[in-house]
PDB file of C-alpha atoms in Angstrom:
ATOM      1  CA  MET A   1      -9.109 -13.951 -17.870  1.00  0.00           C
ATOM      2  CA  LYS A   2      -6.731 -15.361 -15.262  1.00  0.00           C
ATOM      3  CA  PRO A   3      -2.996 -15.387 -16.108  1.00  0.00           C
ATOM      4  CA  SER A   4      -2.906 -19.175 -15.667  1.00  0.00           C
ATOM      5  CA  TYR A   5      -5.564 -19.595 -18.376  1.00  0.00           C
ATOM      6  CA  LYS A   6      -3.647 -17.273 -20.695  1.00  0.00           C
ATOM      7  CA  TYR A   7      -0.482 -19.264 -20.013  1.00  0.00           C
ATOM      8  CA  TRP A   8      -1.969 -22.603 -21.039  1.00  0.00           C
ATOM      9  CA  ILE A   9      -3.786 -21.142 -24.047  1.00  0.00           C
ATOM     10  CA  PHE A  10      -0.606 -19.448 -25.264  1.00  0.00           C
ATOM     11  CA  LEU A  11       1.521 -22.575 -24.686  1.00  0.00           C
ATOM     12  CA  SER A  12      -1.016 -24.836 -26.400  1.00  0.00           C
ATOM     13  CA  ALA A  13      -1.221 -22.501 -29.392  1.00  0.00           C
ATOM     14  CA  ILE A  14       2.578 -22.475 -29.776  1.00  0.00           C
ATOM     15  CA  TYR A  15       2.780 -26.273 -29.496  1.00  0.00           C
ATOM     16  CA  PHE A  16      -0.054 -26.734 -31.970  1.00  0.00           C
ATOM     17  CA  ALA A  17       1.590 -24.362 -34.470  1.00  0.00           C
ATOM     18  CA  ILE A  18       4.967 -26.108 -34.231  1.00  0.00           C
ATOM     19  CA  ILE A  19       3.536 -29.604 -34.519  1.00  0.00           C
ATOM     20  CA  SER A  20       1.284 -28.562 -37.416  1.00  0.00           C
ATOM     21  CA  ILE A  21       4.187 -27.009 -39.319  1.00  0.00           C
ATOM     22  CA  MET A  22       6.381 -30.063 -38.780  1.00  0.00           C
ATOM     23  CA  ALA A  23       3.572 -32.447 -39.764  1.00  0.00           C
ATOM     24  CA  ALA A  24       2.805 -30.422 -42.891  1.00  0.00           C
ATOM     25  CA  SER A  25       6.500 -30.436 -43.817  1.00  0.00           C
ATOM     26  CA  VAL A  26       6.753 -34.203 -43.403  1.00  0.00           C
ATOM     27  CA  ILE A  27       3.591 -34.797 -45.425  1.00  0.00           C
ATOM     28  CA  GLY A  28       4.790 -32.466 -48.162  1.00  0.00           C
ATOM     29  CA  ALA A  29       8.209 -34.106 -48.323  1.00  0.00           C
ATOM     30  CA  TRP A  30       6.639 -37.594 -48.371  1.00  0.00           C
ATOM     31  CA  SER A  31       4.279 -36.700 -51.211  1.00  0.00           C
ATOM     32  CA  SER A  32       7.148 -35.330 -53.295  1.00  0.00           C
ATOM     33  CA  LEU A  33       8.954 -38.671 -53.256  1.00  0.00           C
ATOM     34  CA  THR A  34       8.516 -41.328 -55.890  1.00  0.00           C
ATOM     35  CA  GLU A  35       7.032 -44.679 -55.027  1.00  0.00           C
ATOM     36  CA  TYR A  36      10.487 -46.307 -55.071  1.00  0.00           C
ATOM     37  CA  GLN A  37      11.852 -43.597 -52.753  1.00  0.00           C
ATOM     38  CA  GLN A  38       8.903 -43.973 -50.389  1.00  0.00           C
ATOM     39  CA  ILE A  39       9.496 -47.714 -50.154  1.00  0.00           C
ATOM     40  CA  ALA A  40      13.179 -47.161 -49.490  1.00  0.00           C
ATOM     41  CA  LEU A  41      12.387 -44.553 -46.845  1.00  0.00           C
ATOM     42  CA  GLN A  42       9.936 -46.872 -45.102  1.00  0.00           C
ATOM     43  CA  ASN A  43      12.749 -49.372 -44.675  1.00  0.00           C
ATOM     44  CA  MET A  44      14.803 -46.688 -42.896  1.00  0.00           C
ATOM     45  CA  LEU A  45      12.049 -45.254 -40.678  1.00  0.00           C
ATOM     46  CA  ASN A  46      13.105 -47.243 -37.627  1.00  0.00           C
ATOM     47  CA  LYS A  47      16.509 -45.537 -37.759  1.00  0.00           C
ATOM     48  CA  LEU A  48      15.318 -42.067 -38.796  1.00  0.00           C
ATOM     49  CA  ILE A  49      12.276 -41.472 -36.549  1.00  0.00           C
ATOM     50  CA  PRO A  50      14.034 -41.321 -33.127  1.00  0.00           C
ATOM     51  CA  PHE A  51      16.174 -38.311 -34.053  1.00  0.00           C
ATOM     52  CA  PRO A  52      13.406 -35.989 -35.365  1.00  0.00           C
ATOM     53  CA  LEU A  53      11.181 -37.090 -32.482  1.00  0.00           C
ATOM     54  CA  LEU A  54      13.883 -36.334 -29.948  1.00  0.00           C
ATOM     55  CA  GLY A  55      14.537 -32.980 -31.599  1.00  0.00           C
ATOM     56  CA  THR A  56      10.824 -32.129 -31.546  1.00  0.00           C
ATOM     57  CA  ILE A  57      10.526 -32.974 -27.858  1.00  0.00           C
ATOM     58  CA  THR A  58      13.621 -30.884 -27.107  1.00  0.00           C
ATOM     59  CA  ILE A  59      12.267 -27.894 -29.021  1.00  0.00           C
ATOM     60  CA  LEU A  60       8.899 -28.159 -27.276  1.00  0.00           C
ATOM     61  CA  PHE A  61      10.606 -28.339 -23.895  1.00  0.00           C
ATOM     62  CA  ILE A  62      12.770 -25.286 -24.605  1.00  0.00           C
ATOM     63  CA  ILE A  63       9.804 -23.272 -25.855  1.00  0.00           C
ATOM     64  CA  GLY A  64       7.739 -24.273 -22.797  1.00  0.00           C
ATOM     65  CA  ALA A  65      10.557 -23.189 -20.471  1.00  0.00           C
ATOM     66  CA  LEU A  66      10.897 -19.839 -22.257  1.00  0.00           C
ATOM     67  CA  ILE A  67       7.151 -19.182 -22.126  1.00  0.00           C
ATOM     68  CA  ASN A  68       7.090 -20.118 -18.427  1.00  0.00           C
ATOM     69  CA  LEU A  69       9.958 -17.696 -17.824  1.00  0.00           C
ATOM     70  CA  LEU A  70       8.147 -14.984 -19.777  1.00  0.00           C
ATOM     71  CA  PHE A  71       4.950 -15.359 -17.753  1.00  0.00           C
ATOM     72  CA  ASN A  72       6.538 -15.786 -14.318  1.00  0.00           C
ATOM     73  CA  ASP A  73       9.146 -13.040 -14.636  1.00  0.00           C
ATOM     74  CA  TYR A  74       7.336 -10.464 -16.778  1.00  0.00           C
ATOM     75  CA  ILE A  75       3.632 -10.861 -17.537  1.00  0.00           C
ATOM     76  CA  ILE A  76       2.357 -11.932 -14.092  1.00  0.00           C
ATOM     77  CA  PRO A  77       4.498  -9.364 -12.195  1.00  0.00           C
ATOM     78  CA  ILE A  78       3.301  -6.610 -14.540  1.00  0.00           C
ATOM     79  CA  LEU A  79      -0.335  -7.558 -13.880  1.00  0.00           C
ATOM     80  CA  LYS A  80       0.334  -7.491 -10.125  1.00  0.00           C
ATOM     81  CA  MET A  81       1.998  -4.090 -10.491  1.00  0.00           C
ATOM     82  CA  GLY A  82      -1.069  -2.768 -12.271  1.00  0.00           C
ATOM     83  CA  GLU A  83      -3.352  -3.936  -9.445  1.00  0.00           C
ATOM     84  CA  SER A  84      -1.045  -2.439  -6.811  1.00  0.00           C
ATOM     85  CA  ALA A  85      -0.876   0.868  -8.686  1.00  0.00           C
ATOM     86  CA  ARG A  86      -4.684   0.946  -8.815  1.00  0.00           C
ATOM     87  CA  ILE A  87      -4.813   0.403  -5.031  1.00  0.00           C
ATOM     88  CA  ILE A  88      -2.365   3.281  -4.488  1.00  0.00           C
ATOM     89  CA  THR A  89      -4.309   5.765  -6.604  1.00  0.00           C
ATOM     90  CA  SER A  90      -7.839   4.808  -5.578  1.00  0.00           C
ATOM     91  CA  VAL A  91      -7.920   3.050  -2.192  1.00  0.00           C
ATOM     92  CA  ASN A  92      -4.763   3.305  -0.085  1.00  0.00           C
ATOM     93  CA  PRO A  93      -2.083   5.908  -0.941  1.00  0.00           C
ATOM     94  CA  ASP A  94       0.257   4.309   1.635  1.00  0.00           C
ATOM     95  CA  HIS A  95       0.246   0.944  -0.165  1.00  0.00           C
ATOM     96  CA  ARG A  96       3.534  -0.008  -1.842  1.00  0.00           C
ATOM     97  CA  ILE A  97       4.426  -2.588  -4.476  1.00  0.00           C
ATOM     98  CA  GLU A  98       6.355  -5.593  -3.166  1.00  0.00           C
ATOM     99  CA  ILE A  99       7.150  -7.967  -6.017  1.00  0.00           C
ATOM    100  CA  ARG A 100      10.131 -10.317  -6.017  1.00  0.00           C
ATOM    101  CA  SER A 101      11.106 -11.090  -9.594  1.00  0.00           C
ATOM    102  CA  ALA A 102      14.176 -12.499 -11.269  1.00  0.00           C
ATOM    103  CA  SER A 103      13.858  -9.681 -13.780  1.00  0.00           C
ATOM    104  CA  LYS A 104      15.848  -6.590 -12.857  1.00  0.00           C
ATOM    105  CA  GLU A 105      13.691  -4.539 -15.205  1.00  0.00           C
ATOM    106  CA  ILE A 106      10.536  -5.384 -13.220  1.00  0.00           C
ATOM    107  CA  GLU A 107      12.197  -4.559  -9.895  1.00  0.00           C
ATOM    108  CA  TYR A 108      13.471  -1.285 -11.348  1.00  0.00           C
ATOM    109  CA  LEU A 109       9.973  -0.399 -12.537  1.00  0.00           C
ATOM    110  CA  CYS A 110       8.543  -1.270  -9.100  1.00  0.00           C
ATOM    111  CA  GLY A 111      11.025   1.113  -7.500  1.00  0.00           C
ATOM    112  CA  ILE A 112       9.993   3.933  -9.825  1.00  0.00           C
ATOM    113  CA  ILE A 113       6.282   3.372  -9.096  1.00  0.00           C
ATOM    114  CA  ASN A 114       6.937   3.319  -5.338  1.00  0.00           C
ATOM    115  CA  GLN A 115       8.916   6.567  -5.595  1.00  0.00           C
ATOM    116  CA  SER A 116       6.037   8.151  -7.497  1.00  0.00           C
ATOM    117  CA  ALA A 117       3.636   6.885  -4.815  1.00  0.00           C
ATOM    118  CA  ASP A 118       5.803   8.474  -2.102  1.00  0.00           C
ATOM    119  CA  ALA A 119       5.769  11.781  -3.962  1.00  0.00           C
ATOM    120  CA  TYR A 120       1.993  11.515  -4.448  1.00  0.00           C
ATOM    121  CA  ALA A 121       1.415  10.809  -0.739  1.00  0.00           C
ATOM    122  CA  ALA A 122       3.691  13.700   0.268  1.00  0.00           C
ATOM    123  CA  LEU A 123       1.812  16.018  -2.087  1.00  0.00           C
ATOM    124  CA  GLN A 124      -1.530  14.921  -0.628  1.00  0.00           C
ATOM    125  CA  LYS A 125      -0.282  15.556   2.912  1.00  0.00           C
ATOM    126  CA  ASP A 126       1.048  18.964   1.902  1.00  0.00           C
ATOM    127  CA  VAL A 127      -2.257  19.930   0.298  1.00  0.00           C
ATOM    128  CA  ALA A 128      -4.195  18.657   3.320  1.00  0.00           C
ATOM    129  CA  GLY A 129      -1.918  20.659   5.613  1.00  0.00           C
ATOM    130  CA  ARG A 130      -2.392  23.806   3.578  1.00  0.00           C
ATOM    131  CA  ILE A 131      -6.170  23.330   3.587  1.00  0.00           C
ATOM    132  CA  ALA A 132      -6.175  22.784   7.358  1.00  0.00           C
ATOM    133  CA  THR A 133      -4.049  25.896   7.889  1.00  0.00           C
ATOM    134  CA  ALA A 134      -6.291  27.987   5.655  1.00  0.00           C
ATOM    135  CA  GLN A 135      -9.414  26.675   7.392  1.00  0.00           C
ATOM    136  CA  ALA A 136      -7.915  27.441  10.805  1.00  0.00           C
ATOM    137  CA  THR A 137      -7.098  30.973   9.634  1.00  0.00           C
ATOM    138  CA  ILE A 138     -10.638  31.456   8.329  1.00  0.00           C
ATOM    139  CA  ASP A 139     -12.119  30.163  11.591  1.00  0.00           C
ATOM    140  CA  GLU A 140      -9.872  32.472  13.588  1.00  0.00           C
ATOM    141  CA  GLU A 141     -10.829  35.480  11.474  1.00  0.00           C
ATOM    142  CA  ARG A 142     -14.489  34.557  11.748  1.00  0.00           C
ATOM    143  CA  THR A 143     -14.169  34.308  15.538  1.00  0.00           C
ATOM    144  CA  ARG A 144     -12.524  37.717  15.687  1.00  0.00           C
ATOM    145  CA  LEU A 145     -15.188  39.211  13.455  1.00  0.00           C
ATOM    146  CA  ALA A 146     -17.935  37.691  15.584  1.00  0.00           C
ATOM    147  CA  ALA A 147     -16.312  39.064  18.746  1.00  0.00           C
ATOM    148  CA  LEU A 148     -16.005  42.491  17.138  1.00  0.00           C
ATOM    149  CA  MET A 149     -19.611  42.440  15.988  1.00  0.00           C
ATOM    150  CA  SER A 150     -20.795  41.539  19.471  1.00  0.00           C
ATOM    151  CA  GLU A 151     -19.194  44.733  20.787  1.00  0.00           C
ATOM    152  CA  LEU A 152     -20.918  46.992  18.261  1.00  0.00           C
ATOM    153  CA  PRO A 153     -23.817  49.073  19.638  1.00  0.00           C
ATOM    154  CA  HIS A 154     -25.896  48.524  16.498  1.00  0.00           C
ATOM    155  CA  GLY A 155     -27.368  45.407  14.972  1.00  0.00           C
ATOM    156  CA  VAL A 156     -25.252  43.933  12.155  1.00  0.00           C
ATOM    157  CA  ILE A 157     -26.113  41.087   9.790  1.00  0.00           C
ATOM    158  CA  VAL A 158     -23.574  39.690   7.303  1.00  0.00           C
ATOM    159  CA  CYS A 159     -24.948  37.725   4.354  1.00  0.00           C
ATOM    160  CA  ASN A 160     -23.738  36.686   0.908  1.00  0.00           C
ATOM    161  CA  SER A 161     -25.100  37.771  -2.454  1.00  0.00           C
ATOM    162  CA  ASP A 162     -27.776  35.056  -2.302  1.00  0.00           C
ATOM    163  CA  GLY A 163     -29.137  36.426   0.974  1.00  0.00           C
ATOM    164  CA  GLN A 164     -27.767  33.591   3.138  1.00  0.00           C
ATOM    165  CA  VAL A 165     -26.938  34.770   6.659  1.00  0.00           C
ATOM    166  CA  LEU A 166     -23.257  34.272   7.511  1.00  0.00           C
ATOM    167  CA  LEU A 167     -22.897  36.271  10.740  1.00  0.00           C
ATOM    168  CA  TYR A 168     -25.050  38.413  12.997  1.00  0.00           C
ATOM    169  CA  ASN A 169     -24.753  39.894  16.476  1.00  0.00           C
ATOM    170  CA  GLN A 170     -27.054  39.812  19.448  1.00  0.00           C
ATOM    171  CA  GLN A 171     -28.199  43.365  18.823  1.00  0.00           C
ATOM    172  CA  ALA A 172     -29.533  42.357  15.401  1.00  0.00           C
ATOM    173  CA  GLN A 173     -31.303  39.361  16.945  1.00  0.00           C
ATOM    174  CA  GLU A 174     -32.924  41.584  19.569  1.00  0.00           C
ATOM    175  CA  LEU A 175     -33.938  44.138  16.949  1.00  0.00           C
ATOM    176  CA  ILE A 176     -35.600  41.507  14.773  1.00  0.00           C
ATOM    177  CA  ARG A 177     -37.320  39.963  17.804  1.00  0.00           C
ATOM    178  CA  ASN A 178     -38.649  43.340  18.980  1.00  0.00           C
ATOM    179  CA  ASN A 179     -39.977  44.112  15.522  1.00  0.00           C
ATOM    180  CA  ARG A 180     -41.683  40.727  15.430  1.00  0.00           C
ATOM    181  CA  ASN A 181     -43.241  41.298  18.838  1.00  0.00           C
ATOM    182  CA  GLY A 182     -44.444  44.710  17.778  1.00  0.00           C
ATOM    183  CA  ASP A 183     -46.088  43.211  14.716  1.00  0.00           C
ATOM    184  CA  GLY A 184     -47.937  40.682  16.845  1.00  0.00           C
ATOM    185  CA  LYS A 185     -46.178  37.658  15.310  1.00  0.00           C
ATOM    186  CA  ASP A 186     -46.337  34.393  17.193  1.00  0.00           C
ATOM    187  CA  HIS A 187     -43.349  32.790  18.905  1.00  0.00           C
ATOM    188  CA  ALA A 188     -42.682  30.349  16.057  1.00  0.00           C
ATOM    189  CA  GLU A 189     -41.927  33.208  13.707  1.00  0.00           C
ATOM    190  CA  GLN A 190     -39.614  35.062  16.081  1.00  0.00           C
ATOM    191  CA  ALA A 191     -36.558  32.815  15.591  1.00  0.00           C
ATOM    192  CA  LEU A 192     -36.173  33.177  11.832  1.00  0.00           C
ATOM    193  CA  LEU A 193     -32.748  34.837  12.060  1.00  0.00           C
ATOM    194  CA  GLY A 194     -30.002  32.230  12.115  1.00  0.00           C
ATOM    195  CA  LEU A 195     -26.793  31.129  10.416  1.00  0.00           C
ATOM    196  CA  GLY A 196     -27.412  29.661   6.999  1.00  0.00           C
ATOM    197  CA  ARG A 197     -30.965  30.962   6.795  1.00  0.00           C
ATOM    198  CA  SER A 198     -32.228  33.458   4.274  1.00  0.00           C
ATOM    199  CA  ILE A 199     -32.228  37.144   5.161  1.00  0.00           C
ATOM    200  CA  PHE A 200     -35.414  37.460   3.158  1.00  0.00           C
ATOM    201  CA  GLY A 201     -37.220  35.598   5.936  1.00  0.00           C
ATOM    202  CA  VAL A 202     -36.763  38.502   8.334  1.00  0.00           C
ATOM    203  CA  LEU A 203     -36.441  41.511   6.017  1.00  0.00           C
ATOM    204  CA  ASP A 204     -38.433  42.657   3.018  1.00  0.00           C
ATOM    205  CA  ARG A 205     -36.893  41.237  -0.151  1.00  0.00           C
ATOM    206  CA  ASP A 206     -37.449  44.374  -2.235  1.00  0.00           C
ATOM    207  CA  GLN A 207     -35.697  46.565   0.286  1.00  0.00           C
ATOM    208  CA  VAL A 208     -32.723  44.238   0.579  1.00  0.00           C
ATOM    209  CA  VAL A 209     -32.378  43.892  -3.200  1.00  0.00           C
ATOM    210  CA  HIS A 210     -32.660  47.640  -3.643  1.00  0.00           C
ATOM    211  CA  GLY A 211     -29.957  48.224  -1.040  1.00  0.00           C
ATOM    212  CA  MET A 212     -27.625  45.686  -2.689  1.00  0.00           C
ATOM    213  CA  GLU A 213     -28.174  47.307  -6.090  1.00  0.00           C
ATOM    214  CA  MET A 214     -27.271  50.699  -4.652  1.00  0.00           C
ATOM    215  CA  LEU A 215     -24.112  49.277  -3.053  1.00  0.00           C
ATOM    216  CA  ASN A 216     -23.076  47.601  -6.313  1.00  0.00           C
ATOM    217  CA  ARG A 217     -23.712  50.806  -8.245  1.00  0.00           C
ATOM    218  CA  CYS A 218     -21.639  52.854  -5.814  1.00  0.00           C
ATOM    219  CA  HIS A 219     -18.868  50.275  -5.949  1.00  0.00           C
ATOM    220  CA  SER A 220     -18.801  50.241  -9.750  1.00  0.00           C
ATOM    221  CA  THR A 221     -18.751  54.054  -9.987  1.00  0.00           C
ATOM    222  CA  GLY A 222     -16.168  54.447  -7.230  1.00  0.00           C
ATOM    223  CA  HIS A 223     -18.435  56.387  -4.867  1.00  0.00           C
ATOM    224  CA  SER A 224     -18.537  55.574  -1.169  1.00  0.00           C
TER     225      SER A 224
END
C-alpha cells in the first residue's frame, strides 16, 4: 500500500475515533439530564455550541499536523531508506542514501547505513582483488607447469580424480596418436585427448583405476 493511502486511512481513523468519542460523550451527558435541565440547556445552546465546536476543530487541526509531521519526517523517509538499502545489497553496491529530513534521527541513521555500504563495497573490492590475484598466480603456475611438461622427453598427462584431463604435453599427444594409428582407428578418433575431456576415452579405464588405487595405497602407507 502506498504511504499516501496509509496517511489518509490513519488520519481518517483518528478523526473518526475523536468525533465518535465526543459525540458519545455529548449524547450520554444529554440523556443523563432531566427534562427541565434539557429545556434549559436548549435555551443556552446558541451560546455554548461555538466553544466546543471551535475546540474540536482546533484539536483536529493539531492532530492532523502531528500526523503529517510523523509521516513526512519519519515514516516516508524510513520506507525510502529501506528501498535504498535493498538497492545497495542487491543491485548497485555504489548506491548511497540521499534523504533530506527535518528529523536528525533519520539523517543520523542514513549516515550509518551509508558508512556500512562503504565498508561493504570496500570488502567486496578486497575479496575481488584477492580472487584476481589468486587466479593470476594459478594461471602463472599452470603456464610454468605446461612449459616444464613440454620440455620433458616422455609423454605426461595430468588429470583429476574423476579422470578429467587438466594438462598434457605434445609427447603424450603424439604417443596417443601413434597408438591410434597403429590400431587402425580412423581420423575422427585420433583427437580424443584434450583439456577437459575424460582420460578414459584414450586409455583403458581398468588400467587407470588400478594405477590410481596403487598410488592411493602407497600414499596411505607412506611408501613411494
